[in-house]
Amino acid sequence: MRASLFVTCLGDHFYADAAASAVRLLRKLGVEVDFPEAQTCCGQPAFNAGRDAEARRMAVHTIEVFRESEYVVLPSGSCACMLRRFYAHLFHDDDLSGQAADLAGRTFELAEFLVRVLGVTKLGRGLEGRRIAYHHGCHALRELGIREEPLELLDSAGAEVVPWEAAEECCGFGGLFSVSFPQVSAGMADRKLDTLAAEQVDFLTSADCGCLLQLSSRLRKRGQDLAVRHLADVLWEAAGADS
């Protein structure tokens, strides 16, 4: 089986180690992974800003870059959602609608790919004794229906996923939303973090870089010393890391 890594903009600039963990994990599970170097932004910021023409140009490029990929795997529920759900909007009455649908059918967020495509629910016991808070990103949860997959992988690795009242609430990032409405964005993150007993967990994790940036930033401003880690890094640890 072959898969192409779509690293995403935030993954490339802020979570390169997580992207590397995703590659190592996939290869450990027998997947042949490549990295098309011509990949760029998926177009989601432009799409969210209502600039469909610009988003469409980036989507056309992405469709071409991953045309030959058997699967496209992203360490991001948000960008996976852009390819799988929102490209259909950009090309709904267009000759490229078929190609967009074809790419959508081959696109998966990392944990989703492991469970739904590879049929892997146990990676190892590398998280024995770890207490973890999991944040469900909005696009992964509400647009792609990914809820149990990451939790199952963490649980089977020996971790205790600590119940969290606001685990499924938006963190307030939302890409351009956090830029346009910074005070509302910060308030949403603070409300979410107020429900987390941070001292009772070892770290917080999620599958989306934007959410991790938002929550880690608010934690620092609140003076809370809680580690925030990308799910790809945590799953690589679950698999036994360098074993």
PDB file of C-alpha atoms in Angstrom:
ATOM      1  CA  MET A   1       0.000   0.000   0.000  1.00  0.00           C
ATOM      2  CA  ARG A   2       1.206   3.498  -0.864  1.00  0.00           C
ATOM      3  CA  ALA A   3       0.295   6.812   0.734  1.00  0.00           C
ATOM      4  CA  SER A   4       1.373  10.387   0.109  1.00  0.00           C
ATOM      5  CA  LEU A   5       1.890  12.697   3.068  1.00  0.00           C
ATOM      6  CA  PHE A   6       0.191  16.091   2.767  1.00  0.00           C
ATOM      7  CA  VAL A   7       2.042  17.886   5.527  1.00  0.00           C
ATOM      8  CA  THR A   8      -0.165  21.065   5.567  1.00  0.00           C
ATOM      9  CA  CYS A   9       1.126  24.630   6.078  1.00  0.00           C
ATOM     10  CA  LEU A  10       1.001  24.607   9.880  1.00  0.00           C
ATOM     11  CA  GLY A  11       2.509  21.129   9.999  1.00  0.00           C
ATOM     12  CA  ASP A  12       5.390  22.284   7.815  1.00  0.00           C
ATOM     13  CA  HIS A  13       6.091  25.463   9.774  1.00  0.00           C
ATOM     14  CA  PHE A  14       5.234  24.538  13.373  1.00  0.00           C
ATOM     15  CA  TYR A  15       4.922  20.754  13.733  1.00  0.00           C
ATOM     16  CA  ALA A  16       7.550  19.266  11.435  1.00  0.00           C
ATOM     17  CA  ASP A  17       8.431  16.669  14.091  1.00  0.00           C
ATOM     18  CA  ALA A  18       4.821  15.479  14.105  1.00  0.00           C
ATOM     19  CA  ALA A  19       4.912  15.136  10.332  1.00  0.00           C
ATOM     20  CA  ALA A  20       8.067  13.035  10.669  1.00  0.00           C
ATOM     21  CA  SER A  21       6.349  10.919  13.340  1.00  0.00           C
ATOM     22  CA  ALA A  22       3.447  10.316  10.966  1.00  0.00           C
ATOM     23  CA  VAL A  23       5.825   9.109   8.270  1.00  0.00           C
ATOM     24  CA  ARG A  24       7.708   6.839  10.690  1.00  0.00           C
ATOM     25  CA  LEU A  25       4.451   5.403  12.013  1.00  0.00           C
ATOM     26  CA  LEU A  26       3.026   4.685   8.573  1.00  0.00           C
ATOM     27  CA  ARG A  27       6.267   3.039   7.445  1.00  0.00           C
ATOM     28  CA  LYS A  28       6.382   0.944  10.623  1.00  0.00           C
ATOM     29  CA  LEU A  29       2.919  -0.317   9.680  1.00  0.00           C
ATOM     30  CA  GLY A  30       4.116  -1.337   6.227  1.00  0.00           C
ATOM     31  CA  VAL A  31       2.901   1.657   4.222  1.00  0.00           C
ATOM     32  CA  GLU A  32       5.144   3.018   1.481  1.00  0.00           C
ATOM     33  CA  VAL A  33       5.150   6.781   2.033  1.00  0.00           C
ATOM     34  CA  ASP A  34       6.129   9.512  -0.412  1.00  0.00           C
ATOM     35  CA  PHE A  35       6.170  13.289  -0.124  1.00  0.00           C
ATOM     36  CA  PRO A  36       5.234  15.198  -3.291  1.00  0.00           C
ATOM     37  CA  GLU A  37       7.428  18.285  -3.044  1.00  0.00           C
ATOM     38  CA  ALA A  38       5.158  20.391  -5.252  1.00  0.00           C
ATOM     39  CA  GLN A  39       2.420  20.414  -2.582  1.00  0.00           C
ATOM     40  CA  THR A  40       1.332  23.813  -1.259  1.00  0.00           C
ATOM     41  CA  CYS A  41      -1.540  25.158   0.828  1.00  0.00           C
ATOM     42  CA  CYS A  42      -4.806  23.277   0.339  1.00  0.00           C
ATOM     43  CA  GLY A  43      -6.631  26.600  -0.064  1.00  0.00           C
ATOM     44  CA  GLN A  44      -8.633  26.543   3.128  1.00  0.00           C
ATOM     45  CA  PRO A  45      -7.708  30.076   4.359  1.00  0.00           C
ATOM     46  CA  ALA A  46      -8.843  31.575   1.053  1.00  0.00           C
ATOM     47  CA  PHE A  47     -11.973  29.415   1.072  1.00  0.00           C
ATOM     48  CA  ASN A  48     -12.849  30.503   4.602  1.00  0.00           C
ATOM     49  CA  ALA A  49     -12.379  34.129   3.586  1.00  0.00           C
ATOM     50  CA  GLY A  50     -14.892  33.703   0.775  1.00  0.00           C
ATOM     51  CA  ARG A  51     -12.211  34.041  -1.892  1.00  0.00           C
ATOM     52  CA  ASP A  52     -13.322  31.065  -3.916  1.00  0.00           C
ATOM     53  CA  ALA A  53     -11.317  31.960  -7.026  1.00  0.00           C
ATOM     54  CA  GLU A  54      -8.021  31.880  -5.082  1.00  0.00           C
ATOM     55  CA  ALA A  55      -9.042  28.741  -3.196  1.00  0.00           C
ATOM     56  CA  ARG A  56      -9.964  27.100  -6.449  1.00  0.00           C
ATOM     57  CA  ARG A  57      -6.524  27.779  -7.964  1.00  0.00           C
ATOM     58  CA  MET A  58      -4.846  26.091  -5.011  1.00  0.00           C
ATOM     59  CA  ALA A  59      -7.317  23.217  -5.153  1.00  0.00           C
ATOM     60  CA  VAL A  60      -6.619  22.655  -8.862  1.00  0.00           C
ATOM     61  CA  HIS A  61      -2.914  22.506  -8.045  1.00  0.00           C
ATOM     62  CA  THR A  62      -3.492  20.072  -5.158  1.00  0.00           C
ATOM     63  CA  ILE A  63      -5.623  17.791  -7.312  1.00  0.00           C
ATOM     64  CA  GLU A  64      -2.812  17.685  -9.868  1.00  0.00           C
ATOM     65  CA  VAL A  65      -0.062  17.110  -7.265  1.00  0.00           C
ATOM     66  CA  PHE A  66      -1.848  14.111  -5.724  1.00  0.00           C
ATOM     67  CA  ARG A  67      -3.352  12.750  -8.948  1.00  0.00           C
ATOM     68  CA  GLU A  68      -1.256   9.554  -8.838  1.00  0.00           C
ATOM     69  CA  SER A  69      -1.395   8.971  -5.068  1.00  0.00           C
ATOM     70  CA  GLU A  70      -3.087   5.787  -3.893  1.00  0.00           C
ATOM     71  CA  TYR A  71      -4.002   7.493  -0.603  1.00  0.00           C
ATOM     72  CA  VAL A  72      -3.414  11.015   0.726  1.00  0.00           C
ATOM     73  CA  VAL A  73      -2.837  11.145   4.491  1.00  0.00           C
ATOM     74  CA  LEU A  74      -2.795  14.370   6.513  1.00  0.00           C
ATOM     75  CA  PRO A  75      -1.821  14.968  10.160  1.00  0.00           C
ATOM     76  CA  SER A  76      -4.744  17.403  10.185  1.00  0.00           C
ATOM     77  CA  GLY A  77      -8.483  16.864  10.322  1.00  0.00           C
ATOM     78  CA  SER A  78      -9.056  20.425   9.158  1.00  0.00           C
ATOM     79  CA  CYS A  79      -7.114  20.244   5.897  1.00  0.00           C
ATOM     80  CA  ALA A  80      -8.341  16.691   5.272  1.00  0.00           C
ATOM     81  CA  CYS A  81     -11.840  18.147   5.534  1.00  0.00           C
ATOM     82  CA  MET A  82     -10.968  20.808   2.958  1.00  0.00           C
ATOM     83  CA  LEU A  83     -10.010  18.168   0.406  1.00  0.00           C
ATOM     84  CA  ARG A  84     -12.793  15.776   1.250  1.00  0.00           C
ATOM     85  CA  ARG A  85     -15.749  18.055   1.827  1.00  0.00           C
ATOM     86  CA  PHE A  86     -15.112  21.585   0.619  1.00  0.00           C
ATOM     87  CA  TYR A  87     -13.469  20.908  -2.737  1.00  0.00           C
ATOM     88  CA  ALA A  88     -16.885  19.557  -3.748  1.00  0.00           C
ATOM     89  CA  HIS A  89     -18.261  23.053  -3.200  1.00  0.00           C
ATOM     90  CA  LEU A  90     -15.542  24.687  -5.275  1.00  0.00           C
ATOM     91  CA  PHE A  91     -16.111  22.339  -8.223  1.00  0.00           C
ATOM     92  CA  HIS A  92     -19.783  21.476  -7.840  1.00  0.00           C
ATOM     93  CA  ASP A  93     -20.758  22.552 -11.370  1.00  0.00           C
ATOM     94  CA  ASP A  94     -17.406  22.112 -13.021  1.00  0.00           C
ATOM     95  CA  ASP A  95     -15.560  19.646 -15.260  1.00  0.00           C
ATOM     96  CA  LEU A  96     -13.161  19.035 -12.353  1.00  0.00           C
ATOM     97  CA  SER A  97     -15.910  17.798 -10.036  1.00  0.00           C
ATOM     98  CA  GLY A  98     -15.086  14.174 -10.831  1.00  0.00           C
ATOM     99  CA  GLN A  99     -11.389  14.653 -10.107  1.00  0.00           C
ATOM    100  CA  ALA A 100     -12.210  16.465  -6.861  1.00  0.00           C
ATOM    101  CA  ALA A 101     -14.485  13.597  -5.809  1.00  0.00           C
ATOM    102  CA  ASP A 102     -11.790  11.083  -6.704  1.00  0.00           C
ATOM    103  CA  LEU A 103      -9.244  12.900  -4.506  1.00  0.00           C
ATOM    104  CA  ALA A 104     -11.801  13.178  -1.706  1.00  0.00           C
ATOM    105  CA  GLY A 105     -12.281   9.415  -1.723  1.00  0.00           C
ATOM    106  CA  ARG A 106      -8.533   8.851  -1.291  1.00  0.00           C
ATOM    107  CA  THR A 107      -7.999  11.446   1.467  1.00  0.00           C
ATOM    108  CA  PHE A 108      -7.800  10.632   5.189  1.00  0.00           C
ATOM    109  CA  GLU A 109      -6.735  12.181   8.492  1.00  0.00           C
ATOM    110  CA  LEU A 110      -3.956  10.123  10.108  1.00  0.00           C
ATOM    111  CA  ALA A 111      -5.849   8.323  12.919  1.00  0.00           C
ATOM    112  CA  GLU A 112      -8.789   7.787  10.612  1.00  0.00           C
ATOM    113  CA  PHE A 113      -6.462   6.217   8.031  1.00  0.00           C
ATOM    114  CA  LEU A 114      -4.921   3.873  10.603  1.00  0.00           C
ATOM    115  CA  VAL A 115      -8.257   2.569  11.869  1.00  0.00           C
ATOM    116  CA  ARG A 116     -10.561   2.723   8.855  1.00  0.00           C
ATOM    117  CA  VAL A 117      -8.146   1.885   6.027  1.00  0.00           C
ATOM    118  CA  LEU A 118      -5.357  -0.133   7.641  1.00  0.00           C
ATOM    119  CA  GLY A 119      -7.636  -1.744  10.236  1.00  0.00           C
ATOM    120  CA  VAL A 120      -5.065  -0.976  12.962  1.00  0.00           C
ATOM    121  CA  THR A 121      -6.483  -0.368  16.435  1.00  0.00           C
ATOM    122  CA  LYS A 122      -3.450  -1.396  18.505  1.00  0.00           C
ATOM    123  CA  LEU A 123      -0.079   0.219  17.970  1.00  0.00           C
ATOM    124  CA  GLY A 124       1.738  -0.976  21.078  1.00  0.00           C
ATOM    125  CA  ARG A 125       1.744  -0.257  24.807  1.00  0.00           C
ATOM    126  CA  GLY A 126       3.993   2.780  24.714  1.00  0.00           C
ATOM    127  CA  LEU A 127       1.547   4.983  26.615  1.00  0.00           C
ATOM    128  CA  GLU A 128       1.190   2.819  29.729  1.00  0.00           C
ATOM    129  CA  GLY A 129       0.330   4.963  32.721  1.00  0.00           C
ATOM    130  CA  ARG A 130      -0.038   8.223  30.772  1.00  0.00           C
ATOM    131  CA  ARG A 131      -3.043  10.430  31.559  1.00  0.00           C
ATOM    132  CA  ILE A 132      -4.090  12.350  28.468  1.00  0.00           C
ATOM    133  CA  ALA A 133      -6.629  15.044  27.612  1.00  0.00           C
ATOM    134  CA  TYR A 134      -7.881  14.822  24.027  1.00  0.00           C
ATOM    135  CA  HIS A 135      -9.267  17.809  22.099  1.00  0.00           C
ATOM    136  CA  HIS A 136     -11.609  16.979  19.208  1.00  0.00           C
ATOM    137  CA  GLY A 137     -11.023  19.434  16.368  1.00  0.00           C
ATOM    138  CA  CYS A 138     -14.250  20.722  14.818  1.00  0.00           C
ATOM    139  CA  HIS A 139     -13.581  19.666  11.229  1.00  0.00           C
ATOM    140  CA  ALA A 140     -12.464  16.162  12.213  1.00  0.00           C
ATOM    141  CA  LEU A 141     -15.370  15.660  14.584  1.00  0.00           C
ATOM    142  CA  ARG A 142     -18.265  17.429  12.925  1.00  0.00           C
ATOM    143  CA  GLU A 143     -17.404  17.250   9.221  1.00  0.00           C
ATOM    144  CA  LEU A 144     -15.529  13.933   8.997  1.00  0.00           C
ATOM    145  CA  GLY A 145     -17.170  12.074  11.879  1.00  0.00           C
ATOM    146  CA  ILE A 146     -13.860  11.150  13.528  1.00  0.00           C
ATOM    147  CA  ARG A 147     -14.484  10.641  17.232  1.00  0.00           C
ATOM    148  CA  GLU A 148     -13.623   7.128  18.385  1.00  0.00           C
ATOM    149  CA  GLU A 149     -10.588   6.431  16.172  1.00  0.00           C
ATOM    150  CA  PRO A 150      -7.987   8.495  18.076  1.00  0.00           C
ATOM    151  CA  LEU A 151      -9.454   7.531  21.442  1.00  0.00           C
ATOM    152  CA  GLU A 152      -9.322   3.837  20.589  1.00  0.00           C
ATOM    153  CA  LEU A 153      -5.672   4.094  19.531  1.00  0.00           C
ATOM    154  CA  LEU A 154      -4.719   5.941  22.719  1.00  0.00           C
ATOM    155  CA  ASP A 155      -6.662   3.579  24.966  1.00  0.00           C
ATOM    156  CA  SER A 156      -5.217   0.428  23.410  1.00  0.00           C
ATOM    157  CA  ALA A 157      -1.729   1.846  23.964  1.00  0.00           C
ATOM    158  CA  GLY A 158      -2.300   1.930  27.710  1.00  0.00           C
ATOM    159  CA  ALA A 159      -3.225   5.588  28.113  1.00  0.00           C
ATOM    160  CA  GLU A 160      -6.050   6.879  30.241  1.00  0.00           C
ATOM    161  CA  VAL A 161      -7.977   9.450  28.232  1.00  0.00           C
ATOM    162  CA  VAL A 162      -9.239  11.665  31.030  1.00  0.00           C
ATOM    163  CA  PRO A 163     -12.882  12.797  30.714  1.00  0.00           C
ATOM    164  CA  TRP A 164     -13.045  16.481  29.836  1.00  0.00           C
ATOM    165  CA  GLU A 165     -16.289  18.446  29.852  1.00  0.00           C
ATOM    166  CA  ALA A 166     -15.364  20.612  26.878  1.00  0.00           C
ATOM    167  CA  ALA A 167     -13.405  18.007  24.897  1.00  0.00           C
ATOM    168  CA  GLU A 168     -15.730  18.446  21.911  1.00  0.00           C
ATOM    169  CA  GLU A 169     -16.100  22.239  22.133  1.00  0.00           C
ATOM    170  CA  CYS A 170     -14.422  24.491  19.589  1.00  0.00           C
ATOM    171  CA  CYS A 171     -11.087  25.903  20.797  1.00  0.00           C
ATOM    172  CA  GLY A 172     -11.788  29.225  19.081  1.00  0.00           C
ATOM    173  CA  PHE A 173      -9.008  29.035  16.493  1.00  0.00           C
ATOM    174  CA  GLY A 174     -10.887  28.624  13.219  1.00  0.00           C
ATOM    175  CA  GLY A 175      -8.041  29.997  11.107  1.00  0.00           C
ATOM    176  CA  LEU A 176      -9.136  33.473  10.027  1.00  0.00           C
ATOM    177  CA  PHE A 177     -11.714  33.565  12.829  1.00  0.00           C
ATOM    178  CA  SER A 178      -8.958  33.960  15.417  1.00  0.00           C
ATOM    179  CA  VAL A 179      -7.507  36.842  13.368  1.00  0.00           C
ATOM    180  CA  SER A 180     -10.820  38.608  12.779  1.00  0.00           C
ATOM    181  CA  PHE A 181     -12.185  38.130  16.292  1.00  0.00           C
ATOM    182  CA  PRO A 182      -9.182  37.677  18.603  1.00  0.00           C
ATOM    183  CA  GLN A 183     -11.026  38.472  21.834  1.00  0.00           C
ATOM    184  CA  VAL A 184     -13.873  36.061  21.103  1.00  0.00           C
ATOM    185  CA  SER A 185     -11.348  33.455  19.984  1.00  0.00           C
ATOM    186  CA  ALA A 186      -9.359  33.796  23.225  1.00  0.00           C
ATOM    187  CA  GLY A 187     -12.553  33.665  25.272  1.00  0.00           C
ATOM    188  CA  MET A 188     -13.597  30.415  23.638  1.00  0.00           C
ATOM    189  CA  ALA A 189     -10.220  28.845  24.350  1.00  0.00           C
ATOM    190  CA  ASP A 190     -10.293  30.047  27.949  1.00  0.00           C
ATOM    191  CA  ARG A 191     -13.788  28.685  28.490  1.00  0.00           C
ATOM    192  CA  LYS A 192     -12.607  25.331  27.157  1.00  0.00           C
ATOM    193  CA  LEU A 193      -9.466  25.278  29.297  1.00  0.00           C
ATOM    194  CA  ASP A 194     -11.438  26.304  32.375  1.00  0.00           C
ATOM    195  CA  THR A 195     -13.115  22.891  32.270  1.00  0.00           C
ATOM    196  CA  LEU A 196      -9.825  20.985  32.174  1.00  0.00           C
ATOM    197  CA  ALA A 197      -8.172  19.879  35.398  1.00  0.00           C
ATOM    198  CA  ALA A 198      -4.733  20.339  33.838  1.00  0.00           C
ATOM    199  CA  GLU A 199      -2.869  19.150  36.908  1.00  0.00           C
ATOM    200  CA  GLN A 200      -4.528  15.749  36.522  1.00  0.00           C
ATOM    201  CA  VAL A 201      -3.177  15.002  33.052  1.00  0.00           C
ATOM    202  CA  ASP A 202       0.319  14.527  31.644  1.00  0.00           C
ATOM    203  CA  PHE A 203      -0.381  16.371  28.413  1.00  0.00           C
ATOM    204  CA  LEU A 204      -3.038  17.548  25.997  1.00  0.00           C
ATOM    205  CA  THR A 205      -3.197  16.239  22.442  1.00  0.00           C
ATOM    206  CA  SER A 206      -5.168  16.740  19.253  1.00  0.00           C
ATOM    207  CA  ALA A 207      -4.916  16.020  15.546  1.00  0.00           C
ATOM    208  CA  ASP A 208      -4.935  19.631  14.356  1.00  0.00           C
ATOM    209  CA  CYS A 209      -1.967  21.982  14.440  1.00  0.00           C
ATOM    210  CA  GLY A 210      -4.146  25.099  14.523  1.00  0.00           C
ATOM    211  CA  CYS A 211      -5.995  23.893  17.606  1.00  0.00           C
ATOM    212  CA  LEU A 212      -2.709  22.988  19.287  1.00  0.00           C
ATOM    213  CA  LEU A 213      -1.257  26.435  18.586  1.00  0.00           C
ATOM    214  CA  GLN A 214      -4.375  28.086  19.972  1.00  0.00           C
ATOM    215  CA  LEU A 215      -4.560  26.017  23.144  1.00  0.00           C
ATOM    216  CA  SER A 216      -0.831  26.097  23.861  1.00  0.00           C
ATOM    217  CA  SER A 217      -0.808  29.881  23.421  1.00  0.00           C
ATOM    218  CA  ARG A 218      -3.675  30.355  25.856  1.00  0.00           C
ATOM    219  CA  LEU A 219      -2.096  27.980  28.364  1.00  0.00           C
ATOM    220  CA  ARG A 220       1.108  30.055  28.336  1.00  0.00           C
ATOM    221  CA  LYS A 221      -0.809  33.306  28.773  1.00  0.00           C
ATOM    222  CA  ARG A 222      -2.689  31.766  31.688  1.00  0.00           C
ATOM    223  CA  GLY A 223       0.564  30.634  33.288  1.00  0.00           C
ATOM    224  CA  GLN A 224      -0.349  26.953  33.031  1.00  0.00           C
ATOM    225  CA  ASP A 225       2.568  24.609  32.437  1.00  0.00           C
ATOM    226  CA  LEU A 226       0.824  21.848  30.518  1.00  0.00           C
ATOM    227  CA  ALA A 227       2.509  20.122  27.569  1.00  0.00           C
ATOM    228  CA  VAL A 228       0.608  20.169  24.285  1.00  0.00           C
ATOM    229  CA  ARG A 229       1.542  17.494  21.740  1.00  0.00           C
ATOM    230  CA  HIS A 230       0.381  16.585  18.261  1.00  0.00           C
ATOM    231  CA  LEU A 231      -1.435  13.254  18.019  1.00  0.00           C
ATOM    232  CA  ALA A 232       1.077  11.945  15.466  1.00  0.00           C
ATOM    233  CA  ASP A 233       3.903  12.273  18.003  1.00  0.00           C
ATOM    234  CA  VAL A 234       1.804  10.557  20.663  1.00  0.00           C
ATOM    235  CA  LEU A 235       0.857   7.665  18.386  1.00  0.00           C
ATOM    236  CA  TRP A 236       4.497   7.215  17.424  1.00  0.00           C
ATOM    237  CA  GLU A 237       5.299   6.938  21.139  1.00  0.00           C
ATOM    238  CA  ALA A 238       2.403   4.484  21.475  1.00  0.00           C
ATOM    239  CA  ALA A 239       3.953   2.310  18.794  1.00  0.00           C
ATOM    240  CA  GLY A 240       7.173   2.077  20.769  1.00  0.00           C
ATOM    241  CA  ALA A 241       9.001   4.985  19.135  1.00  0.00           C
ATOM    242  CA  ASP A 242      12.414   3.744  18.085  1.00  0.00           C
ATOM    243  CA  SER A 243      11.737   0.090  18.893  1.00  0.00           C
TER     244      SER A 243
END
